[in-house]
Amino acid sequence: MLEYVFLLPLLSFAVAGLILAFGKWLPLKGASAGIAVAAWGFSQAFMLFVKAIQGTITLPYEMSIPWFSFGSTQATLGVYIDGLTIAMLLVVTAVSLLVQIYSTGYMHGDPRFKRFYAYLSLFTASMLGVTLTNSMMVFFMCWELVGVCSYLLIGFWFEKQSAAYAGKKAFITTKLGDLGFLVGLMVLFYATGTFEISKILELAHAGGIPAAAAGAAGILLFLGAAGKSAQFPLFIWLPDAMEGPSPVSALIHAATMVAAGVYMVARLYSVYALSPVAMDVVAWTGAITAFMAASLALTCFDLKRVLAFSTVSQLGYMMMALGAGAYTAGMFHLTTHAYFKALLFLAAGSVIHAVHTNDMREMGGLRHKMPITYITFLLGTLALTGIPPFAGFFSKDEVLVAALARNPYLFAIGAMAAAMTAFYMARALVMTFHGKPKDAQKYDHAHESPAVMTGPLILLAAVSVVSGWVLTRHEMFEKLVNFEGALPFELHHVSHSAVAIFSSIVAALSMALGLWLYKKRPDIPALVRETFSPVVNMLEKRYWLDAFFLKLVDIGDYLGAFMFSFDFNFLDQIVIDGWAWLTLKLSRLQAWLDDHVVDAAVDVTGALTLSAGRITRLAQTGLIQNYLLIVAVAISVFAAIAFAG
């Protein structure tokens, strides 16, 4: 089985081309081919997961072929599979399959239905390439393809100016982080002499990478992760990415693309573990991101954007866990979060598909019209907020335990983010599904989504309920995904049960407060918004981060205009054109001097020579008596001079 795993990304690439070229002649305009390949990929991933848990396959497994060489380095194409790879592979294939099934209903009737499925397959292929490759060079190539697919899918409805803008914003913001990734990759290659992941990990385990080089490479690579996984301050693109179709939000911005940065840090964790500075950068960036994004969701009225801010916050949790030394906890939360956040996005898509608005102020009472969507959204909410025994309870508590073991301040930030998460999800639940309908026309139009959409919701809801408990049985996930290296710092002893009880109480109280306020006393939130309007304005302006980056764009535009003016008006007009003008004038002066001075002097010299010649020629008579006369005169003169003296 392992020897054929390389086919997973290749088949997805192939089916993307097949759908583009022949989709209109295929069943469901090519969606059937994409779903078939996704189903086969999930079956392979699930069998690998089962065999890895049973211990019937030997890990890590690596297979590669020569690609090309440069200098003394041989680049390869191949796969590297360990427990981390299998965990991520299961997430990518499962979410991709369910999203593609769901999309047949959500995107039904869209004029670019075929293109949408081609993009989905290309995105899945790119993510599988990131997950499976044994080379950081190929990793970066697939990483960039993921960014391209994200741009295409976010701006899929490019007729909307907001969607086109959001696609460009996502692409440019992530590329800004990718500049750091590329430089970090070069630093890592300089320190190790290879792009092969297995060799990099071996060198890191053996201490063969200097700590300074590991720290520099880790921080620079983390800039790329901050872009892809929407970490502070580069998370500004993710809320606007909700302009894309809801299945895109579930596939890219809940489970897969945004998890790529977390996966990259985990993939190279042995390198990060060599540098306490790099680990602290990851941990504190994650903590700040978790808190800020959770606070931004408190005042947001766009249902999908609430979930987007929640995604950013949970990604911060994952990064905080990795930076705090909890490798397994970070990846465990990535795995469980993928399922319940995909569930929440697809449930939100079901609502939006029914009422044709994202604004929760135009919803309300939908639990009566959409019972399946409501129940699955509720289960996803309970999983996200960490209420036991749902999946988020198990993974979130592991993150908080790790934060407390590393630094009490990290734990405090994580706990506040958890409290805000429970509150804003209760708010979203009430505003969307409870109370009286706020728009009678939209409410009357609403109906439950078809089975092709509710089926994936039910499956994801089931996974969101049981996955945390299942994966912790007999330390299943820890045995699959475990870091065996040494950390660059010591961790304090922490009581897991105490943290679990504390976090559960905080989540339950925060959720109860949100339910009570928005169901029974909606006047209080309105009063709070009015009383603390400066704070609300700051949150609605996203801490002015968008304005800050737009100001940087303005400064860049100003510098560009200045450099253009400097280049055109000074370099071109004065330096280059001025030098040409001066050269032309000097050449004309030189020509005048040549014509009127040099040539005249030459002509005068020639004329004088001719005149002197003519005068001298008069003395050449050819008569001897004249010559004797001249000689006699000369002798007489000399004699007179001599006697006079």
XYZ file of C-alpha atoms in Angstrom:
645
model
C 0.000 0.000 0.000
C 2.736 2.468 0.950
C 4.473 2.025 -2.391
C 1.411 3.376 -4.233
C 0.696 6.381 -2.025
C 2.450 8.697 -4.487
C -0.563 8.206 -6.787
C -2.824 10.255 -4.512
C -1.645 13.725 -5.595
C -0.941 12.586 -9.155
C -4.497 11.326 -9.673
C -5.938 14.524 -8.238
C -3.775 16.570 -10.608
C -4.879 14.372 -13.502
C -8.584 14.602 -12.672
C -8.338 18.403 -12.450
C -7.084 18.455 -16.044
C -9.671 15.873 -17.075
C -12.533 17.967 -15.695
C -11.279 21.124 -17.387
C -10.849 19.399 -20.755
C -13.779 16.976 -20.850
C -15.997 17.910 -17.893
C -19.068 18.825 -19.917
C -19.236 15.259 -21.276
C -18.736 13.583 -17.874
C -21.482 12.772 -15.342
C -22.268 15.786 -13.135
C -19.971 17.853 -15.408
C -16.905 16.156 -13.975
C -17.884 16.304 -10.309
C -18.317 12.525 -10.370
C -14.665 12.057 -11.361
C -13.446 14.418 -8.639
C -15.575 12.703 -6.000
C -14.440 9.239 -7.138
C -10.759 10.164 -6.839
C -11.374 11.875 -3.484
C -13.197 8.779 -2.212
C -10.344 6.515 -3.302
C -7.852 8.858 -1.639
C -9.793 8.814 1.621
C -10.039 5.021 1.554
C -6.268 4.769 1.148
C -5.648 7.284 3.917
C -8.041 5.515 6.273
C -6.443 2.112 5.620
C -3.002 3.611 6.237
C -4.293 5.099 9.500
C -5.696 1.744 10.644
C -2.508 -0.129 9.704
C -0.342 2.486 11.446
C -2.419 2.160 14.636
C -2.191 -1.631 14.418
C 1.541 -1.434 13.784
C 1.373 -3.557 10.628
C 3.367 -1.062 8.526
C 6.861 0.197 9.206
C 7.189 3.938 9.650
C 8.765 6.197 8.631
C 8.631 5.135 4.997
C 10.472 6.964 2.230
C 10.584 6.437 -1.513
C 12.241 8.764 -4.000
C 13.662 8.982 -7.488
C 16.388 11.326 -8.828
C 15.044 14.535 -10.305
C 17.912 16.835 -11.217
C 21.259 17.842 -9.770
C 22.888 21.188 -9.131
C 26.473 21.337 -7.966
C 26.988 18.364 -5.685
C 23.318 18.240 -4.621
C 20.864 15.718 -6.020
C 17.243 16.861 -5.955
C 14.661 14.094 -5.629
C 10.955 13.469 -6.121
C 9.314 11.179 -3.633
C 7.211 10.653 -0.537
C 8.003 10.647 3.178
C 5.391 9.027 5.407
C 5.309 8.914 9.177
C 2.561 9.250 11.758
C 2.315 13.003 11.226
C 1.885 12.501 7.479
C -0.903 9.965 7.977
C -2.780 12.200 10.425
C -2.688 15.127 8.005
C -3.478 12.870 5.047
C -6.629 11.642 6.769
C -7.768 15.212 7.424
C -7.152 16.422 3.868
C -8.808 13.479 2.116
C -11.812 13.273 4.460
C -12.667 16.968 4.320
C -12.042 17.120 0.574
C -14.389 14.195 -0.069
C -17.224 15.574 2.052
C -16.853 19.085 0.626
C -16.976 17.772 -2.938
C -20.126 15.778 -2.197
C -21.736 18.759 -0.454
C -20.821 21.082 -3.334
C -22.938 19.158 -5.834
C -25.949 20.600 -4.047
C -24.559 23.976 -3.034
C -23.122 24.837 -6.463
C -25.955 23.261 -8.467
C -26.872 25.517 -11.366
C -23.725 27.639 -11.173
C -22.575 28.471 -14.729
C -18.958 27.628 -13.822
C -19.759 24.386 -12.015
C -17.190 22.425 -14.036
C -14.430 24.931 -13.348
C -15.245 24.882 -9.640
C -14.665 21.144 -9.430
C -11.449 21.411 -11.421
C -10.205 23.983 -8.903
C -11.237 21.753 -5.976
C -9.295 18.800 -7.405
C -6.258 20.974 -8.119
C -6.358 22.316 -4.578
C -6.640 18.805 -3.140
C -3.680 17.679 -5.264
C -1.589 20.600 -4.037
C -2.397 19.889 -0.383
C -1.607 16.205 -0.862
C 1.720 17.243 -2.375
C 2.486 19.367 0.704
C 1.515 16.473 2.958
C 3.349 13.622 1.236
C 6.520 15.062 -0.297
C 9.971 14.133 0.955
C 11.562 17.349 -0.337
C 11.255 20.871 1.017
C 11.758 22.136 -2.533
C 8.644 20.281 -3.724
C 6.937 21.271 -0.467
C 7.435 24.930 -1.375
C 6.219 24.385 -4.936
C 3.010 22.710 -3.744
C 2.712 25.355 -1.010
C 2.627 28.018 -3.726
C 0.107 26.014 -5.771
C -2.137 25.944 -2.697
C -1.942 29.736 -2.667
C -2.857 29.941 -6.344
C -5.858 27.643 -5.835
C -6.937 29.700 -2.846
C -6.873 32.825 -5.012
C -8.923 31.117 -7.709
C -11.512 29.756 -5.283
C -11.903 32.832 -3.069
C -12.429 34.983 -6.143
C -14.512 32.337 -7.901
C -17.469 34.719 -8.172
C -15.208 37.409 -9.551
C -18.174 39.390 -10.893
C -18.535 40.618 -7.319
C -15.967 43.305 -6.669
C -15.661 42.196 -3.036
C -14.818 38.621 -4.093
C -12.204 39.748 -6.607
C -10.672 42.042 -3.981
C -10.679 39.283 -1.356
C -8.886 36.896 -3.723
C -6.171 39.440 -4.443
C -5.865 40.319 -0.769
C -5.407 36.679 0.213
C -2.861 36.072 -2.527
C -0.754 39.166 -1.819
C -0.839 38.751 1.964
C 0.224 35.114 1.851
C 2.932 35.917 -0.706
C 4.320 38.469 1.740
C 4.806 35.675 4.244
C 6.126 33.349 1.549
C 9.062 35.683 0.965
C 10.208 34.798 4.469
C 9.536 31.119 3.765
C 11.767 31.187 0.683
C 14.637 32.920 2.486
C 14.248 30.528 5.427
C 14.392 27.581 3.054
C 17.668 28.900 1.640
C 19.058 29.320 5.171
C 18.013 25.768 6.014
C 19.645 24.439 2.844
C 22.828 26.373 3.628
C 22.902 24.847 7.123
C 22.121 21.263 6.053
C 23.190 20.996 2.404
C 19.972 19.198 1.468
C 16.271 19.702 0.778
C 15.322 16.128 1.781
C 13.116 16.168 4.868
C 14.428 12.908 6.304
C 18.037 14.106 6.149
C 17.130 17.475 7.669
C 15.378 15.722 10.564
C 18.314 13.339 11.063
C 20.761 16.244 11.216
C 18.516 18.117 13.642
C 18.153 15.072 15.930
C 21.928 14.599 15.883
C 22.553 18.255 16.679
C 24.170 18.775 13.290
C 22.445 22.113 12.682
C 23.812 25.136 14.583
C 21.244 26.613 16.950
C 21.599 30.069 15.393
C 20.973 28.716 11.896
C 18.025 26.626 13.125
C 16.528 29.665 14.863
C 16.972 31.932 11.833
C 15.547 29.330 9.458
C 12.674 28.539 11.830
C 11.606 32.167 12.279
C 11.847 32.915 8.559
C 9.896 29.775 7.661
C 7.341 30.750 10.277
C 6.646 33.940 8.326
C 5.299 31.724 5.557
C 3.283 29.778 8.116
C 1.932 33.065 9.531
C 0.647 33.921 6.060
C -0.894 30.544 5.240
C -2.215 29.865 8.745
C -3.374 33.455 9.289
C -1.258 34.388 12.281
C -0.794 37.900 13.646
C -0.367 40.263 11.892
C -1.027 38.489 8.566
C -4.473 37.138 9.476
C -6.191 40.087 7.777
C -6.923 38.089 4.602
C -8.915 35.249 6.137
C -12.159 37.038 7.148
C -12.457 38.589 3.683
C -11.883 35.176 2.110
C -15.462 34.361 3.140
C -16.503 36.003 -0.146
C -15.851 32.634 -1.787
C -18.487 29.865 -1.906
C -19.169 28.260 1.487
C -17.696 24.860 0.479
C -14.468 26.732 -0.265
C -14.559 28.218 3.220
C -14.894 24.731 4.671
C -12.212 23.151 2.491
C -9.580 25.877 2.507
C -10.207 28.053 5.505
C -11.296 25.532 8.081
C -9.347 22.352 7.626
C -6.671 22.259 4.967
C -4.943 25.326 3.530
C -4.871 27.227 6.811
C -3.561 24.092 8.526
C -0.602 23.936 6.115
C 1.401 26.420 8.177
C 0.796 24.452 11.372
C 1.744 21.263 9.537
C 4.960 22.856 8.262
C 6.049 23.813 11.793
C 5.228 20.293 12.988
C 6.994 18.737 9.987
C 10.218 20.577 10.847
C 9.693 20.420 14.605
C 13.126 18.942 15.199
C 14.628 22.087 13.685
C 12.467 24.381 15.822
C 13.333 22.385 18.929
C 16.976 23.444 18.520
C 16.095 27.104 19.125
C 14.199 28.355 22.195
C 13.881 31.742 20.484
C 12.099 30.247 17.483
C 9.821 28.235 19.793
C 8.928 31.364 21.772
C 8.175 33.282 18.574
C 5.761 30.530 17.519
C 4.139 30.278 20.959
C 3.584 33.987 21.592
C 2.490 34.711 18.049
C -0.071 31.938 18.403
C -1.282 33.239 21.760
C -1.679 36.818 20.505
C -3.482 35.539 17.414
C -5.852 33.386 19.473
C -6.836 36.286 21.730
C -7.160 38.977 19.052
C -9.166 36.865 16.626
C -11.544 35.677 19.353
C -12.186 39.275 20.404
C -12.908 40.271 16.799
C -15.644 37.638 16.542
C -17.528 39.209 19.467
C -18.896 42.124 17.441
C -19.151 40.561 13.980
C -22.598 40.037 12.403
C -21.520 38.080 9.316
C -22.010 34.402 10.163
C -19.159 33.158 7.999
C -16.822 35.858 9.256
C -17.564 34.851 12.845
C -16.433 31.353 11.922
C -13.440 32.802 10.072
C -12.281 34.720 13.152
C -12.871 31.544 15.141
C -10.645 29.652 12.710
C -7.881 32.225 13.113
C -8.189 31.950 16.892
C -8.006 28.142 16.849
C -5.007 28.239 14.521
C -3.397 30.460 17.120
C -4.141 27.745 19.677
C -2.345 25.192 17.524
C 0.701 27.413 17.094
C 0.748 28.196 20.808
C 0.783 24.477 21.582
C 3.632 23.778 19.174
C 5.661 26.691 20.486
C 5.042 25.598 24.061
C 6.517 22.177 23.299
C 3.250 20.258 22.912
C 3.793 18.759 19.485
C 1.115 16.102 19.881
C -1.440 18.508 21.369
C -1.005 20.954 18.500
C -1.563 18.309 15.854
C -4.391 16.726 17.846
C -6.222 20.048 17.916
C -5.548 20.501 14.190
C -7.177 17.118 13.532
C -10.305 17.559 15.645
C -10.728 21.206 14.661
C -10.679 20.271 10.981
C -13.825 18.225 11.391
C -15.962 20.425 13.609
C -14.959 23.648 11.857
C -15.682 22.115 8.446
C -19.032 21.101 9.937
C -19.734 24.659 11.114
C -18.812 26.202 7.772
C -20.924 23.737 5.816
C -23.827 24.273 8.216
C -23.422 28.023 7.758
C -23.394 27.422 4.012
C -26.640 25.498 4.375
C -28.194 28.477 6.148
C -26.883 30.984 3.606
C -28.081 28.746 0.771
C -31.573 28.931 2.301
C -31.835 32.626 3.245
C -29.370 34.175 0.763
C -27.641 36.383 3.316
C -24.643 36.147 5.642
C -25.988 38.748 8.082
C -27.208 37.193 11.343
C -29.372 40.293 11.933
C -31.557 39.080 9.067
C -31.904 35.518 10.387
C -33.516 34.068 13.510
C -35.934 31.214 14.205
C -34.364 28.951 11.579
C -34.231 25.908 13.858
C -37.859 25.302 13.011
C -37.258 25.430 9.271
C -33.849 23.712 9.185
C -33.735 21.160 12.038
C -30.864 19.050 10.664
C -28.725 22.102 9.967
C -29.545 23.448 13.434
C -28.678 20.248 15.297
C -25.423 19.761 13.415
C -24.471 23.432 13.941
C -25.222 23.025 17.649
C -23.018 19.924 17.869
C -20.235 21.749 16.043
C -20.599 24.663 18.460
C -20.342 22.380 21.486
C -17.244 20.756 19.981
C -15.601 24.109 19.254
C -16.296 25.543 22.688
C -14.788 22.483 24.362
C -17.822 21.175 26.197
C -17.243 17.550 27.260
C -17.415 14.956 25.779
C -17.180 16.580 22.340
C -13.962 16.519 20.316
C -12.819 20.034 21.112
C -12.824 19.288 24.833
C -10.051 16.731 24.485
C -7.795 18.674 22.140
C -8.346 22.175 23.552
C -7.536 21.035 27.074
C -4.283 19.480 25.887
C -3.337 22.853 24.409
C -4.158 24.674 27.659
C -2.218 22.134 29.685
C 0.806 22.697 27.466
C 0.446 26.478 27.748
C 0.299 26.308 31.557
C 3.288 23.963 31.671
C 5.314 26.409 29.580
C 4.219 29.803 30.895
C 1.231 30.895 33.077
C 0.726 33.971 30.888
C 0.276 31.801 27.822
C -2.342 29.839 29.739
C -4.166 33.008 30.809
C -4.354 34.263 27.235
C -5.541 30.845 26.046
C -8.202 30.678 28.757
C -9.548 34.142 27.867
C -9.697 33.153 24.203
C -11.589 29.986 25.172
C -14.114 32.021 27.167
C -14.680 34.421 24.280
C -15.058 31.466 21.890
C -17.904 29.979 23.935
C -19.585 33.389 24.175
C -19.499 34.373 20.501
C -20.564 30.913 19.356
C -23.571 31.067 21.690
C -24.322 34.490 20.236
C -24.119 33.149 16.673
C -26.299 30.151 17.566
C -29.053 32.308 19.072
C -29.011 35.035 16.417
C -29.160 32.479 13.592
C -31.500 29.771 14.850
C -33.427 31.054 17.889
C -35.856 33.851 18.604
C -38.291 35.356 16.157
C -37.483 35.705 12.458
C -35.946 39.095 11.788
C -36.779 39.033 8.079
C -40.150 37.435 7.360
C -39.525 37.112 3.623
C -36.222 35.310 4.074
C -37.702 33.124 6.800
C -40.637 32.099 4.617
C -38.236 31.266 1.780
C -35.976 29.152 4.022
C -36.094 25.349 3.861
C -33.881 22.458 4.839
C -31.045 21.719 2.426
C -31.164 18.595 0.235
C -29.744 15.296 1.431
C -26.573 15.744 -0.620
C -25.791 18.699 1.675
C -27.187 17.454 4.981
C -25.514 14.044 4.581
C -21.964 15.446 4.958
C -23.223 17.581 7.861
C -24.451 14.490 9.711
C -21.197 12.609 9.082
C -19.063 15.532 10.245
C -21.285 16.001 13.280
C -20.788 12.367 14.238
C -17.030 12.700 13.886
C -17.106 15.930 15.898
C -18.864 14.129 18.715
C -16.696 11.019 18.972
C -13.299 11.768 17.398
C -11.735 13.284 20.511
C -12.708 10.331 22.678
C -11.764 7.754 20.042
C -8.335 9.220 19.313
C -7.414 9.435 23.000
C -8.327 5.805 23.731
C -5.203 3.813 24.535
C -3.200 6.963 23.628
C -3.949 6.191 19.983
C -3.144 9.620 18.567
C -0.122 10.140 20.799
C 1.391 6.877 19.607
C 0.730 7.818 15.998
C 2.008 11.402 16.219
C 4.728 11.774 18.785
C 7.890 13.886 18.994
C 10.821 11.941 20.350
C 13.420 14.714 20.395
C 14.478 16.964 23.263
C 12.939 20.369 23.911
C 15.152 23.438 24.507
C 13.369 24.255 27.801
C 11.848 22.555 30.811
C 8.099 22.221 31.345
C 6.378 22.563 34.720
C 4.210 19.800 36.107
C 0.512 20.483 35.533
C -2.621 18.672 36.694
C -4.529 17.684 33.567
C -7.762 17.083 35.439
C -7.631 20.507 37.101
C -7.150 22.237 33.756
C -9.953 20.164 32.208
C -12.382 21.048 34.994
C -11.410 24.728 34.895
C -11.690 25.056 31.110
C -15.011 23.198 31.037
C -16.483 25.476 33.693
C -15.228 28.574 31.877
C -16.657 27.354 28.549
C -20.009 26.382 30.079
C -20.399 29.680 31.965
C -19.400 31.753 28.925
C -21.795 29.857 26.693
C -24.593 30.140 29.232
C -23.973 33.886 29.488
C -24.133 34.250 25.707
C -27.339 32.217 25.484
C -29.011 34.189 28.296
C -28.012 37.608 26.982
C -29.033 37.081 23.373
C -32.179 35.047 24.124
C -33.528 36.802 27.200
C -31.830 40.194 27.422
C -30.730 41.381 23.960
C -31.021 44.939 25.282
C -27.880 44.429 27.384
C -25.549 43.665 24.423
C -27.032 46.673 22.616
C -26.351 48.856 25.671
C -22.815 47.490 25.962
C -22.158 48.266 22.287
C -23.340 51.822 22.830
C -21.466 52.314 26.110
C -18.201 50.908 24.862
C -18.495 52.194 21.315
C -14.759 53.088 21.045
C -13.831 49.490 21.876
C -16.522 48.154 19.537
C -15.270 50.458 16.805
C -11.723 49.183 17.343
C -12.930 45.595 17.025
C -15.035 46.337 13.960
C -11.984 48.033 12.431
C -9.990 44.857 13.261
C -7.551 46.697 15.516
C -6.908 48.944 12.502
C -4.658 46.269 11.034
C -6.344 46.568 7.645
C -5.850 50.330 7.770
C -2.216 49.801 8.795
C -1.481 47.518 5.862
C -3.409 49.757 3.467
C -1.294 52.638 4.749
C 1.771 50.542 3.981
C 0.341 50.067 0.502
C -0.145 53.825 0.243
C 3.430 54.360 1.384
C 4.543 51.802 -1.183
C 2.525 53.620 -3.841
C 4.057 56.925 -2.745
C 7.549 55.459 -2.825
C 6.789 53.945 -6.224
C 5.545 57.306 -7.515
C 8.569 59.031 -6.009
C 10.957 56.520 -7.558
C 9.181 56.898 -10.906
C 9.456 60.668 -10.649
C 13.089 60.394 -9.558
C 13.832 57.995 -12.397
C 11.970 59.986 -15.052
C 12.552 63.574 -13.972
C 16.064 63.232 -12.560
C 17.745 60.138 -13.943
C 16.100 60.227 -17.370
C 15.543 63.948 -17.890
C 18.586 65.353 -16.085
C 21.223 62.669 -15.794
C 20.713 60.677 -18.987
C 19.000 63.225 -21.245
C 21.018 66.067 -19.700
C 24.246 64.226 -20.307
C 23.150 63.586 -23.879
C 22.297 67.310 -24.293
C 25.646 68.331 -22.802
C 27.457 65.806 -24.985
C 25.679 67.185 -28.044
C 26.577 70.781 -27.125
C 30.184 69.833 -26.412
C 30.400 67.990 -29.699
C 29.059 71.040 -31.524
C 31.579 73.268 -29.701
C 34.285 70.825 -30.569
C 33.154 70.887 -34.200
C 33.237 74.721 -34.218
C 36.690 74.751 -32.603
C 37.861 72.164 -35.073
C 36.454 74.156 -37.998
C 37.347 77.674 -36.903
C 40.388 77.323 -34.643
C 42.225 74.117 -35.315
C 41.590 74.110 -39.055
C 42.260 77.888 -39.255
C 45.542 77.487 -37.385
C 46.516 74.699 -39.719
C 45.529 76.796 -42.742
C 47.462 79.838 -41.419
C 50.508 77.693 -40.784
C 50.226 76.338 -44.298
C 49.809 79.858 -45.733
C 52.821 81.136 -43.794
C 54.832 78.189 -44.956
C 53.837 78.853 -48.541
C 54.644 82.567 -48.183
C 57.986 81.821 -46.570
C 58.684 79.392 -49.339
C 57.822 81.949 -51.974
C 60.072 84.550 -50.292
C 62.891 82.072 -49.843
C 62.475 80.979 -53.443
C 63.328 84.542 -54.592
C 66.853 84.046 -53.300
C 67.307 80.969 -55.418
C 68.165 82.699 -58.748
C 70.671 80.191 -59.986
C 73.239 83.057 -60.778
C 76.636 82.592 -59.136
C 77.340 86.318 -58.986
C 74.201 86.826 -56.847
C 75.286 84.154 -54.439
C 78.796 85.719 -54.224
C 77.195 89.082 -53.539
C 75.144 87.648 -50.689
C 78.231 85.974 -49.256
C 80.209 89.197 -49.493
C 77.443 91.165 -47.791
C 77.226 88.598 -45.031
C 80.991 88.632 -44.495
C 80.945 92.402 -44.396
C 78.212 92.424 -41.796
C 79.935 89.896 -39.606
C 83.238 91.752 -39.950
C 81.609 95.048 -39.008
C 80.068 93.449 -35.958
C 83.382 91.918 -35.002
C 85.336 95.172 -35.345
C 82.606 97.096 -33.565
C 82.846 94.798 -30.622
